[in-house]
mmCIF file of C-alpha atoms in Angstrom:
data_model
loop_
_atom_site.group_PDB
_atom_site.id
_atom_site.type_symbol
_atom_site.label_atom_id
_atom_site.label_comp_id
_atom_site.label_asym_id
_atom_site.label_seq_id
_atom_site.Cartn_x
_atom_site.Cartn_y
_atom_site.Cartn_z
ATOM 1 C CA MET A 108 112.584 113.021 118.321
ATOM 2 C CA ARG A 109 113.660 110.802 115.446
ATOM 3 C CA GLU A 110 116.114 111.658 112.673
ATOM 4 C CA ILE A 111 115.000 110.403 109.284
ATOM 5 C CA SER A 112 115.923 110.659 105.608
ATOM 6 C CA ILE A 113 113.364 111.789 103.039
ATOM 7 C CA PRO A 114 113.904 111.166 99.311
ATOM 8 C CA THR A 115 113.701 114.250 97.100
ATOM 9 C CA ARG A 116 114.307 114.866 93.424
ATOM 10 C CA ASP A 117 117.828 116.041 94.328
ATOM 11 C CA GLY A 118 118.764 113.355 96.854
ATOM 12 C CA GLU A 119 118.148 112.351 100.449
ATOM 13 C CA MET A 120 117.050 115.161 102.771
ATOM 14 C CA ARG A 121 117.764 115.003 106.485
ATOM 15 C CA ALA A 122 114.728 115.684 108.653
ATOM 16 C CA PHE A 123 113.404 115.158 112.163
ATOM 17 C CA THR A 124 110.018 114.008 113.418
ATOM 18 C CA PHE A 125 108.235 114.584 116.704
ATOM 19 C CA HIS A 126 104.901 113.094 117.713
ATOM 20 C CA PRO A 127 102.696 112.619 120.756
ATOM 21 C CA GLY A 128 102.959 109.489 122.836
ATOM 22 C CA GLY A 129 100.415 106.725 122.482
ATOM 23 C CA ASP A 130 98.460 105.471 119.523
ATOM 24 C CA GLY A 131 96.330 107.369 117.123
ATOM 25 C CA LYS A 132 96.389 109.438 113.976
ATOM 26 C CA TRP A 133 97.664 112.964 114.542
ATOM 27 C CA PRO A 134 97.223 116.134 112.497
ATOM 28 C CA ALA A 135 100.534 117.107 110.945
ATOM 29 C CA ALA A 136 102.600 120.286 110.961
ATOM 30 C CA ILE A 137 105.827 121.196 109.181
ATOM 31 C CA ILE A 138 108.392 123.559 110.687
ATOM 32 C CA PHE A 139 110.405 125.503 108.123
ATOM 33 C CA MET A 140 113.595 126.596 109.859
ATOM 34 C CA ASP A 141 115.318 129.947 110.160
ATOM 35 C CA ALA A 142 118.773 130.787 108.808
ATOM 36 C CA PRO A 143 120.787 129.653 111.882
ATOM 37 C CA ALA A 144 119.972 126.114 110.747
ATOM 38 C CA ILE A 145 119.047 122.915 112.554
ATOM 39 C CA ARG A 146 119.839 123.134 116.269
ATOM 40 C CA PRO A 147 118.381 122.362 119.716
ATOM 41 C CA ALA A 148 116.167 125.466 119.721
ATOM 42 C CA LEU A 149 114.236 124.084 116.734
ATOM 43 C CA PHE A 150 114.021 120.659 118.345
ATOM 44 C CA GLU A 151 112.249 122.392 121.240
ATOM 45 C CA PHE A 152 109.710 123.731 118.740
ATOM 46 C CA GLY A 153 109.075 120.245 117.402
ATOM 47 C CA GLU A 154 108.656 118.853 120.883
ATOM 48 C CA ARG A 155 106.234 121.608 121.839
ATOM 49 C CA LEU A 156 104.090 120.943 118.770
ATOM 50 C CA ALA A 157 104.086 117.237 119.647
ATOM 51 C CA ARG A 158 102.952 118.010 123.186
ATOM 52 C CA ALA A 159 100.124 120.050 121.656
ATOM 53 C CA GLY A 160 98.934 116.979 119.758
ATOM 54 C CA TYR A 161 100.666 117.286 116.390
ATOM 55 C CA PHE A 162 102.939 115.068 114.346
ATOM 56 C CA ALA A 163 105.670 117.603 113.583
ATOM 57 C CA LEU A 164 108.232 117.403 110.801
ATOM 58 C CA LEU A 165 111.374 119.550 110.738
ATOM 59 C CA PRO A 166 113.159 119.286 107.362
ATOM 60 C CA ASP A 167 116.774 120.455 107.037
ATOM 61 C CA LEU A 168 116.633 122.913 104.154
ATOM 62 C CA PHE A 169 120.441 123.085 104.160
ATOM 63 C CA TRP A 170 120.955 119.364 103.569
ATOM 64 C CA ARG A 171 122.552 119.987 100.176
ATOM 65 C CA ALA A 172 125.486 121.712 101.915
ATOM 66 C CA GLY A 173 126.480 118.374 103.451
ATOM 67 C CA PRO A 174 126.719 117.408 107.142
ATOM 68 C CA TYR A 175 127.282 120.248 109.599
ATOM 69 C CA GLU A 176 127.444 120.623 113.348
ATOM 70 C CA PRO A 177 124.764 122.646 115.162
ATOM 71 C CA ILE A 178 125.701 126.310 114.998
ATOM 72 C CA ASN A 179 126.784 128.048 118.183
ATOM 73 C CA VAL A 180 124.776 131.162 117.424
ATOM 74 C CA LYS A 181 126.467 133.454 119.959
ATOM 75 C CA GLU A 182 129.937 132.406 118.793
ATOM 76 C CA VAL A 183 129.202 132.777 115.078
ATOM 77 C CA PHE A 184 127.476 136.132 115.397
ATOM 78 C CA ALA A 185 130.405 137.470 117.438
ATOM 79 C CA ASP A 186 132.828 136.895 114.544
ATOM 80 C CA GLU A 187 131.877 138.559 111.254
ATOM 81 C CA THR A 188 134.332 136.485 109.214
ATOM 82 C CA LYS A 189 133.020 133.256 110.674
ATOM 83 C CA ARG A 190 129.430 134.383 110.249
ATOM 84 C CA ARG A 191 129.957 135.035 106.539
ATOM 85 C CA GLU A 192 131.743 131.726 106.095
ATOM 86 C CA VAL A 193 129.107 129.635 107.871
ATOM 87 C CA PHE A 194 126.008 131.302 106.524
ATOM 88 C CA GLY A 195 127.433 131.805 103.064
ATOM 89 C CA LYS A 196 127.885 128.062 102.649
ATOM 90 C CA LEU A 197 124.515 127.121 104.116
ATOM 91 C CA MET A 198 122.381 129.802 102.487
ATOM 92 C CA GLY A 199 124.126 129.207 99.173
ATOM 93 C CA SER A 200 122.920 125.607 99.193
ATOM 94 C CA THR A 201 119.246 126.507 98.816
ATOM 95 C CA ASN A 202 116.896 128.816 96.941
ATOM 96 C CA PRO A 203 113.109 129.112 96.427
ATOM 97 C CA GLU A 204 113.060 126.391 93.754
ATOM 98 C CA LYS A 205 114.998 123.924 95.912
ATOM 99 C CA GLN A 206 112.858 124.790 98.928
ATOM 100 C CA LEU A 207 109.721 123.852 97.009
ATOM 101 C CA ILE A 208 111.303 120.523 96.095
ATOM 102 C CA ASP A 209 111.940 119.942 99.794
ATOM 103 C CA ALA A 210 108.456 121.116 100.755
ATOM 104 C CA LYS A 211 106.828 118.686 98.335
ATOM 105 C CA ALA A 212 108.978 115.833 99.617
ATOM 106 C CA SER A 213 107.967 116.739 103.170
ATOM 107 C CA LEU A 214 104.277 116.739 102.268
ATOM 108 C CA ASP A 215 104.641 113.411 100.467
ATOM 109 C CA TYR A 216 106.396 111.912 103.484
ATOM 110 C CA LEU A 217 103.638 112.996 105.869
ATOM 111 C CA ALA A 218 100.927 111.673 103.554
ATOM 112 C CA ALA A 219 102.538 108.214 103.706
ATOM 113 C CA GLN A 220 102.806 107.980 107.497
ATOM 114 C CA PRO A 221 100.243 105.762 109.254
ATOM 115 C CA GLU A 222 100.421 107.930 112.382
ATOM 116 C CA VAL A 223 99.382 111.046 110.446
ATOM 117 C CA LYS A 224 95.751 111.991 109.992
ATOM 118 C CA PRO A 225 94.892 112.158 106.275
ATOM 119 C CA GLY A 226 94.228 115.526 104.739
ATOM 120 C CA PRO A 227 95.785 118.992 104.608
ATOM 121 C CA VAL A 228 98.500 119.950 107.097
ATOM 122 C CA GLY A 229 99.670 123.048 108.914
ATOM 123 C CA ILE A 230 102.954 124.788 108.174
ATOM 124 C CA THR A 231 104.951 127.315 110.154
ATOM 125 C CA GLY A 232 108.190 129.090 109.332
ATOM 126 C CA TYR A 233 110.674 131.517 110.813
ATOM 127 C CA CYS A 234 112.928 134.115 109.202
ATOM 128 C CA MET A 235 113.705 132.611 105.769
ATOM 129 C CA GLY A 236 111.198 129.859 106.573
ATOM 130 C CA CYS A 237 108.362 132.387 106.434
ATOM 131 C CA GLY A 238 108.930 132.823 102.706
ATOM 132 C CA VAL A 239 108.991 129.039 102.342
ATOM 133 C CA VAL A 240 105.615 128.903 104.079
ATOM 134 C CA MET A 241 104.051 131.391 101.674
ATOM 135 C CA ARG A 242 105.478 129.665 98.599
ATOM 136 C CA THR A 243 104.407 126.243 99.841
ATOM 137 C CA ALA A 244 100.877 127.467 100.540
ATOM 138 C CA GLY A 245 100.689 128.984 97.062
ATOM 139 C CA ASN A 246 102.126 126.024 95.195
ATOM 140 C CA PHE A 247 100.342 123.206 97.056
ATOM 141 C CA PRO A 248 97.055 124.841 98.075
ATOM 142 C CA ASP A 249 95.056 121.627 98.359
ATOM 143 C CA ARG A 250 97.578 120.210 100.846
ATOM 144 C CA ILE A 251 97.824 123.154 103.261
ATOM 145 C CA ALA A 252 95.077 124.083 105.736
ATOM 146 C CA ALA A 253 96.994 126.622 107.830
ATOM 147 C CA ALA A 254 100.072 128.709 107.054
ATOM 148 C CA ALA A 255 101.871 130.673 109.750
ATOM 149 C CA GLY A 256 105.046 132.733 109.450
ATOM 150 C CA PHE A 257 107.012 134.745 111.991
ATOM 151 C CA HIS A 258 109.674 137.451 111.673
ATOM 152 C CA GLY A 259 110.012 136.813 107.959
ATOM 153 C CA GLY A 260 111.329 139.278 105.428
ATOM 154 C CA ARG A 261 110.811 140.362 101.817
ATOM 155 C CA LEU A 262 107.323 138.876 101.694
ATOM 156 C CA ALA A 263 105.776 141.678 99.652
ATOM 157 C CA THR A 264 108.291 143.429 97.419
ATOM 158 C CA ASP A 265 108.485 144.581 93.812
ATOM 159 C CA ALA A 266 110.413 141.445 92.835
ATOM 160 C CA PRO A 267 108.707 139.301 90.165
ATOM 161 C CA ASP A 268 108.820 136.286 92.509
ATOM 162 C CA SER A 269 107.658 138.090 95.646
ATOM 163 C CA PRO A 270 105.642 135.675 97.843
ATOM 164 C CA HIS A 271 102.636 138.004 98.050
ATOM 165 C CA LEU A 272 101.978 137.457 94.336
ATOM 166 C CA LEU A 273 100.928 133.886 95.169
ATOM 167 C CA ALA A 274 97.927 135.133 97.153
ATOM 168 C CA PRO A 275 95.344 134.193 94.470
ATOM 169 C CA LYS A 276 96.487 130.563 94.685
ATOM 170 C CA ILE A 277 96.380 130.264 98.482
ATOM 171 C CA THR A 278 93.419 128.559 100.149
ATOM 172 C CA ALA A 279 94.907 128.066 103.626
ATOM 173 C CA LYS A 280 94.150 130.331 106.535
ATOM 174 C CA VAL A 281 97.193 132.584 106.934
ATOM 175 C CA LEU A 282 98.858 134.158 109.968
ATOM 176 C CA VAL A 283 101.951 136.330 109.524
ATOM 177 C CA ALA A 284 103.516 138.258 112.410
ATOM 178 C CA GLY A 285 106.513 140.506 111.885
ATOM 179 C CA ALA A 286 108.479 142.620 114.338
ATOM 180 C CA ASP A 287 108.401 146.389 114.600
ATOM 181 C CA GLU A 288 112.218 146.444 114.729
ATOM 182 C CA ASP A 289 112.798 144.560 111.484
ATOM 183 C CA ALA A 290 113.904 146.380 108.343
ATOM 184 C CA GLY A 291 113.202 143.251 106.284
ATOM 185 C CA PHE A 292 109.449 143.463 106.875
ATOM 186 C CA PRO A 293 108.395 147.073 107.445
ATOM 187 C CA LEU A 294 104.820 148.205 107.901
ATOM 188 C CA GLU A 295 104.533 148.952 104.176
ATOM 189 C CA GLN A 296 105.253 145.312 103.334
ATOM 190 C CA ALA A 297 102.819 144.090 105.956
ATOM 191 C CA ASP A 298 100.098 146.277 104.475
ATOM 192 C CA LYS A 299 100.914 145.117 100.945
ATOM 193 C CA LEU A 300 100.811 141.456 101.956
ATOM 194 C CA ARG A 301 97.554 141.875 103.871
ATOM 195 C CA GLU A 302 95.942 143.713 100.953
ATOM 196 C CA ALA A 303 96.999 141.013 98.478
ATOM 197 C CA LEU A 304 95.666 138.196 100.645
ATOM 198 C CA THR A 305 92.408 139.993 101.399
ATOM 199 C CA ALA A 306 91.842 140.875 97.727
ATOM 200 C CA ALA A 307 92.319 137.186 96.880
ATOM 201 C CA GLY A 308 89.712 136.154 99.449
ATOM 202 C CA VAL A 309 92.247 134.525 101.778
ATOM 203 C CA ASP A 310 91.284 134.374 105.444
ATOM 204 C CA ASN A 311 94.305 136.107 106.948
ATOM 205 C CA GLU A 312 95.850 138.042 109.783
ATOM 206 C CA VAL A 313 99.006 140.008 109.046
ATOM 207 C CA THR A 314 100.345 141.913 112.001
ATOM 208 C CA ILE A 315 103.441 143.471 113.540
ATOM 209 C CA TYR A 316 104.400 142.598 117.103
ATOM 210 C CA GLN A 317 105.369 145.770 118.944
ATOM 211 C CA GLY A 318 108.576 145.863 120.974
ATOM 212 C CA ALA A 319 110.012 142.855 119.116
ATOM 213 C CA LYS A 320 113.061 142.398 116.915
ATOM 214 C CA HIS A 321 113.781 140.045 114.026
ATOM 215 C CA GLY A 322 114.193 136.560 115.501
ATOM 216 C CA TYR A 323 112.004 137.184 118.548
ATOM 217 C CA THR A 324 110.737 133.588 118.794
ATOM 218 C CA MET A 325 114.143 131.915 119.124
ATOM 219 C CA PRO A 326 115.300 131.253 122.715
ATOM 220 C CA ASP A 327 118.959 130.902 121.681
ATOM 221 C CA LEU A 328 119.150 134.315 119.978
ATOM 222 C CA PRO A 329 119.998 137.542 121.837
ATOM 223 C CA VAL A 330 116.848 139.155 120.381
ATOM 224 C CA TYR A 331 114.567 136.553 122.006
ATOM 225 C CA ASN A 332 111.452 138.196 123.420
ATOM 226 C CA GLU A 333 109.532 135.897 125.753
ATOM 227 C CA GLU A 334 106.283 137.858 125.579
ATOM 228 C CA ALA A 335 106.276 137.936 121.781
ATOM 229 C CA ALA A 336 107.418 134.313 121.559
ATOM 230 C CA GLU A 337 104.605 133.102 123.785
ATOM 231 C CA ARG A 338 102.112 135.201 121.853
ATOM 232 C CA HIS A 339 103.309 133.489 118.677
ATOM 233 C CA TRP A 340 102.728 130.066 120.259
ATOM 234 C CA THR A 341 99.252 131.023 121.435
ATOM 235 C CA GLU A 342 98.176 132.386 118.065
ATOM 236 C CA MET A 343 99.798 129.650 115.987
ATOM 237 C CA LEU A 344 98.332 126.814 118.030
ATOM 238 C CA ALA A 345 94.901 128.467 117.921
ATOM 239 C CA LEU A 346 95.186 128.597 114.119
ATOM 240 C CA PHE A 347 96.301 124.968 113.888
ATOM 241 C CA ASP A 348 93.664 123.760 116.338
ATOM 242 C CA GLU A 349 90.911 125.542 114.429
ATOM 243 C CA THR A 350 91.909 124.328 110.991
ATOM 244 C CA LEU A 351 93.368 120.897 111.756
ATOM 245 C CA LYS A 352 91.423 119.675 114.773
ATOM 246 C CA GLU A 353 88.109 121.479 115.110
ATOM 247 C CA LYS A 354 87.181 121.572 111.409
ATOM 248 C CA ALA A 355 88.279 117.979 110.974
ATOM 249 C CA ALA A 356 86.073 116.918 113.864
ATOM 250 C CA ALA A 357 83.055 118.889 112.631
#
């Protein structure tokens, strides 16, 4: 793992890179974080992608809030006042427009790295990061080959900026997996998102993992579900391998 600084239109964004050992050009993947912010659990994700043969980039979408210590998730969630204070400051530092600025800067950074294989990249996101994935895929279609999102919310609503409305602009192959115990992404939203992507001709799989709760992939959250988390790794890596390794080699 290496901590870096990436220039954006708004200033310098903190980020972290992970890559396989040895020489070579590696396909790239971006991890868009969940609301509990940058912490060891996300570093584990970067390391696992690197072990799978990817140059992984983890941008800190809360960098505008200033430096912060890794959040002790159990401690913060146990105190409602502290939870509101911590997450209010961090979440208030970003929005969809700022996230797209950060996404573009991340894509530009990867395109300039000699260790990164030229061409489109893969992106994955969790919780709030799932919406970032959909918006990034819709706004930079020629730069995204695979877009995966897990336990996201509000992906297909009646809002005028709902992510599902970007479906006609998306060219990446899309995988979205919600949780059956997640009010933020009920079955109706999953169906609406799937229908929008399919109508736009997007190769997609939108599903709901049964027996899982919002946040099921994260090993430091009390809702962590090992079976669902491992399923997410299997399906995401299969998507990335197909679009970033196999097609590139063909």
